[in-house]
Coordinates of C-alpha atoms in Angstrom, one line a residue:
Chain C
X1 CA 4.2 8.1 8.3
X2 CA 6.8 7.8 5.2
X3 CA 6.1 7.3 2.3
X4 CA 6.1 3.8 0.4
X5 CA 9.2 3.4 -1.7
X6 CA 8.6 3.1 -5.4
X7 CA 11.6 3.4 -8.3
X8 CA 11.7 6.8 -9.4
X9 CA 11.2 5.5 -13.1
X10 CA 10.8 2.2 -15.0
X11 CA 10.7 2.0 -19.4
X12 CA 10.2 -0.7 -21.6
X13 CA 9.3 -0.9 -25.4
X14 CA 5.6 -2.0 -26.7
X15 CA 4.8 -5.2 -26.1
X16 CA 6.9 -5.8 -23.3
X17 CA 6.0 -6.2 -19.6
X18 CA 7.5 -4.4 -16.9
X19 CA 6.9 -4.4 -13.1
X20 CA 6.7 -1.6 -10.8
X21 CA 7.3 -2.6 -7.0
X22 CA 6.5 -0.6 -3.9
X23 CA 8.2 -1.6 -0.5
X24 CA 6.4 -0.6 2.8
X25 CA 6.6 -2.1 6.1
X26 CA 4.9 -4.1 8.2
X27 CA 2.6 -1.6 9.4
X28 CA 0.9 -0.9 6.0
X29 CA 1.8 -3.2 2.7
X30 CA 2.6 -6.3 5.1
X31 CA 0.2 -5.9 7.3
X32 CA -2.9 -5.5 5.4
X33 CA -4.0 -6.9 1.7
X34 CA -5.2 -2.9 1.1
X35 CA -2.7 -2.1 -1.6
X36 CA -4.1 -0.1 -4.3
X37 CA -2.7 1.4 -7.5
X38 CA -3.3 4.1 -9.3
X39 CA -2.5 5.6 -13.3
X40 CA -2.1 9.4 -13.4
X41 CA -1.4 11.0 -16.6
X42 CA -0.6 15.2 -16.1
X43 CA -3.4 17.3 -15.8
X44 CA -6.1 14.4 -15.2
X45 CA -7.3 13.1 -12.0
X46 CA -5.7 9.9 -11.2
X47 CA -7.6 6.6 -12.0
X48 CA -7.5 3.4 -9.8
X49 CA -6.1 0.3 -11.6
X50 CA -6.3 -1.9 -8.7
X51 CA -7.1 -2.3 -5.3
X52 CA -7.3 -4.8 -2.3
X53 CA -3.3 -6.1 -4.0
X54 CA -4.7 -7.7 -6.8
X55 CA -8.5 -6.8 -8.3
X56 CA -8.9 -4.6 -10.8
X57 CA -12.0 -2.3 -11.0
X58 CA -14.3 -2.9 -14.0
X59 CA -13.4 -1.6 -17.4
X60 CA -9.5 -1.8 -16.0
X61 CA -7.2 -3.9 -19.1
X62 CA -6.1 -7.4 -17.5
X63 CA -2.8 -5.9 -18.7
X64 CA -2.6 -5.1 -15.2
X65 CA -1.8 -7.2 -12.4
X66 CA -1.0 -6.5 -8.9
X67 CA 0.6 -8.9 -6.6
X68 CA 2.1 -8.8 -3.0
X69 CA 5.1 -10.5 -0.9
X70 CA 5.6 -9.5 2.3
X71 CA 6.3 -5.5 2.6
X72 CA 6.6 -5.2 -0.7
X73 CA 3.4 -5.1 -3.6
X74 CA 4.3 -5.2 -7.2
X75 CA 2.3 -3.7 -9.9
X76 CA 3.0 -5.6 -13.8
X77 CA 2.1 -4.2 -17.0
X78 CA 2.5 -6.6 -19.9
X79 CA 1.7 -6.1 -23.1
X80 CA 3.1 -2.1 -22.5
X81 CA 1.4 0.7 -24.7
X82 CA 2.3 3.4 -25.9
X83 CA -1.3 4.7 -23.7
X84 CA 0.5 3.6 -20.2
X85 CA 3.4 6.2 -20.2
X86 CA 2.1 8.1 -17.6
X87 CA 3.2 8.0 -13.9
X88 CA 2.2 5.1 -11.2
X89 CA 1.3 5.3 -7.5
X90 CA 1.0 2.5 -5.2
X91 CA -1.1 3.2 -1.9
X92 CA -1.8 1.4 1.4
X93 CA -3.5 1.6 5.0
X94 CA -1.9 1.7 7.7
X95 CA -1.9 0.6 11.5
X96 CA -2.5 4.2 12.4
X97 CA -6.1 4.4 10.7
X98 CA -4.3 6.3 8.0
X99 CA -3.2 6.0 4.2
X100 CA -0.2 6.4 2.6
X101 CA 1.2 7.0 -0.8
X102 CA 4.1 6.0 -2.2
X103 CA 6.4 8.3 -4.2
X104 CA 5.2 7.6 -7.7
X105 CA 7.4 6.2 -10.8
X106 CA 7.1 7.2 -13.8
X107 CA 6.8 4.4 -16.5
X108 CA 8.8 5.8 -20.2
X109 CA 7.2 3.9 -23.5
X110 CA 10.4 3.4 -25.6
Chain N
X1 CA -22.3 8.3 -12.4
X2 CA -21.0 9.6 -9.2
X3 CA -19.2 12.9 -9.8
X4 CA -17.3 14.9 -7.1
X5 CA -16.1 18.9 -7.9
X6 CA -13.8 20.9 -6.3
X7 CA -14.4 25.0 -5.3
X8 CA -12.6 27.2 -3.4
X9 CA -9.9 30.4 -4.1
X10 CA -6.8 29.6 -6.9
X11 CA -4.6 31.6 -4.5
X12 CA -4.5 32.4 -0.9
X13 CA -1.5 34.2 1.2
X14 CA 0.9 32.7 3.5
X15 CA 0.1 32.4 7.0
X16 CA -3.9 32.5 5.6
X17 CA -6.3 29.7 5.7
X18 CA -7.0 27.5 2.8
X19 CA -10.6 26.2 2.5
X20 CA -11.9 23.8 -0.3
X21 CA -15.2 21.9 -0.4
X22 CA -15.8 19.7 -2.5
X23 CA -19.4 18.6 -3.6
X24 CA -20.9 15.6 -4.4
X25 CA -23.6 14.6 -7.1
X26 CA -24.7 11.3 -8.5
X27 CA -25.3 9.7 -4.8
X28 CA -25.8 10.4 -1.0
X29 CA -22.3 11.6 0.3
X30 CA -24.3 9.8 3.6
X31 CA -23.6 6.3 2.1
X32 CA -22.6 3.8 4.7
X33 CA -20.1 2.1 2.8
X34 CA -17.5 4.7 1.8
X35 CA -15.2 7.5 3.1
X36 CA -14.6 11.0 1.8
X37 CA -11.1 12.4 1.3
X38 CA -8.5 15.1 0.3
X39 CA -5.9 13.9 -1.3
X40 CA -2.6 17.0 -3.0
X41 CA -0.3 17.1 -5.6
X42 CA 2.7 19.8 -5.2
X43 CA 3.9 21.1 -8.3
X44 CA 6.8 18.2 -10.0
X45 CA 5.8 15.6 -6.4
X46 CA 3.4 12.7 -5.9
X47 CA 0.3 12.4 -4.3
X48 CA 0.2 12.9 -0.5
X49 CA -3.4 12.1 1.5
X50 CA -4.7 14.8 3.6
X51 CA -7.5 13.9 6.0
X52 CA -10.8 11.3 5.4
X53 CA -14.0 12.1 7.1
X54 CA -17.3 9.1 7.5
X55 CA -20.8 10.7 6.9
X56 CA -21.0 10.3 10.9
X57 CA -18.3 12.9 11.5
X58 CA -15.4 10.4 12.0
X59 CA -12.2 11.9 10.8
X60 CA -9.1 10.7 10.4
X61 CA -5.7 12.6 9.8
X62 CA -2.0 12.8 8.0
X63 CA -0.5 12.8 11.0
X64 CA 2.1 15.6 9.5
X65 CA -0.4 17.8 8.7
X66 CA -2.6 17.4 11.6
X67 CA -2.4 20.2 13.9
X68 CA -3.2 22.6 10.7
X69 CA -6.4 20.6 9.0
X70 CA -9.6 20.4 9.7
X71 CA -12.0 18.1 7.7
X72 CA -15.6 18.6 7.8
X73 CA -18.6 17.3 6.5
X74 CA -22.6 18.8 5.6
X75 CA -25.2 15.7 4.6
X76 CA -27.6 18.0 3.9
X77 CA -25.5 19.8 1.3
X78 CA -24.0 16.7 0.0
X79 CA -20.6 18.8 0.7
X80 CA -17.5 17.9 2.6
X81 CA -14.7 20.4 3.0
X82 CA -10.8 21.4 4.0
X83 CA -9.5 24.2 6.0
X84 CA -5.6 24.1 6.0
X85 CA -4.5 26.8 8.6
X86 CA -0.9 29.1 8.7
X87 CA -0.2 27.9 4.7
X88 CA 3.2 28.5 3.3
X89 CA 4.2 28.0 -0.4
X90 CA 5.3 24.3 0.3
X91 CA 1.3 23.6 0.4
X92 CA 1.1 25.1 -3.4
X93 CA -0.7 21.8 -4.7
X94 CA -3.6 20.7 -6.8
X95 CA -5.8 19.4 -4.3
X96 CA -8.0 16.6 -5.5
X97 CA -11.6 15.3 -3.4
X98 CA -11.8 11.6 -4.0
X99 CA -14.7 8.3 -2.6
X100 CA -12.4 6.1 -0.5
X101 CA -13.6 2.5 0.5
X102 CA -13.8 1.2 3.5
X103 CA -10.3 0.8 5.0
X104 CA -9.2 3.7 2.8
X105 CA -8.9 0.7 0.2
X106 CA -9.1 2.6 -3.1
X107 CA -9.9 5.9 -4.3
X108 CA -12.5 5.0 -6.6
X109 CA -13.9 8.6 -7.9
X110 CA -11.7 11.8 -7.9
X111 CA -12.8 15.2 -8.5
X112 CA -11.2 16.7 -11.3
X113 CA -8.5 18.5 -9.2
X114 CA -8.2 22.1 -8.3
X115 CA -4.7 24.6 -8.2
X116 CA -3.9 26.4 -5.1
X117 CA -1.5 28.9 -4.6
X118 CA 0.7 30.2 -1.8
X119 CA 1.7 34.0 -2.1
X120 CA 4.0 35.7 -0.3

């Protein structure tokens, strides 16, 4: 199972929005709406931001978004904070009965 | 609030056999709804799932890890653990424990995250 692609690193400035996109395949982002994201800043555990594509889990900011097109999900952060640098992992099941991560990006507040 | 912790050696020798378990508090680790997991960080890579386990014994596995893991799970200790056979310095990770949905859908709880080390 390889890994879901993800942009090694995205940046933006406060205030702006920026969008993270993962890319799988048919057997795991396309084939199933159980895309989740997660926010992991070094040394913490991560923290889910959204699951099931699009939800976000109570006390999440709506700054957050997730959306999905075919094999690839996209994660959007608007309104960017100095708070969000941190780095970004998209996740999915898979035909197999697995999960899989993809390679994390790392999101630079300018 | 559900809380899950992470014990086991900081460092173990190559060729050895890492073992983690991971404990539970805050609810029954027998809940029907969710899945337990293991879930690693190497040093400077992302996050790569290890193995799941249900509360029944079901268990599910990275298929390029498989023939070295072995995932267990104790209801009566609220406990689930790792064994990672014939370990080499490339499995050098924090390992985190985590509550995965049904479907693996999310990781919704994470144990704080624990370093282990390979030595030659």
């Amino acid at each position: 199972q390889s890994a879901l692609t993800q942009p090694a690193s995205v940046s933006g400035s406060p205030g702006q929005w920026i969008t993270i996109s993962c890319t799988g395949t048919s057997s795991d982002v396309g084939g199933y709406n159980y895309v989740s994201w997660y926010q992991h800043h070094p040394g913490r555990a991560p923290k889910l931001i959204i699951y099931d594509v699009s939800n976000r889990p109570s006390g999440v900011s709506n700054r957050f978004s997730g959306s999905k097109s075919g094999n690839t999900a996209s994660l959007t952060i608007s309104g960017l904070q100095t708070e969000d640098e941190a780095d970004y992992y998209c996740n999915s099941y898979t035909s197999s009965s697995t999960m899989v991560f993809g390679g994390g990006t790392k999101v630079t507040v300018l | 609030q559900l809380q899950l912790q992470e014990s086991g050696p900081g460092l173990v020798k190559a060729s050895e056999t890492l073992s983690l378990t991971c404990t539970v508090a805050g609810g029954s680790i027998s809940n029907a709804d969710y899945f337990w997991g293991w879930i690693r960080q190497p040093p400077g890579k992302g996050l790569e799932w290890i193995a799941s386990i249900y509360y029944k014994g079901n268990t599910y596995y990275n298929l390029s890890l498989k023939s070295r893991v072995t995932i267990s799970i104790d209801t009566s200790k609220n406990q689930f653990s790792l064994k990672l056979s014939s370990v080499t310095a490339a499995d050098t990770a924090v390992y985190y424990c985590g509550r995965l949905g049904s479907f693996f859908r999310l990781v919704d709880y994470w144990g704080q995250g624990t370093l282990v080390t390979v030595s030659s």
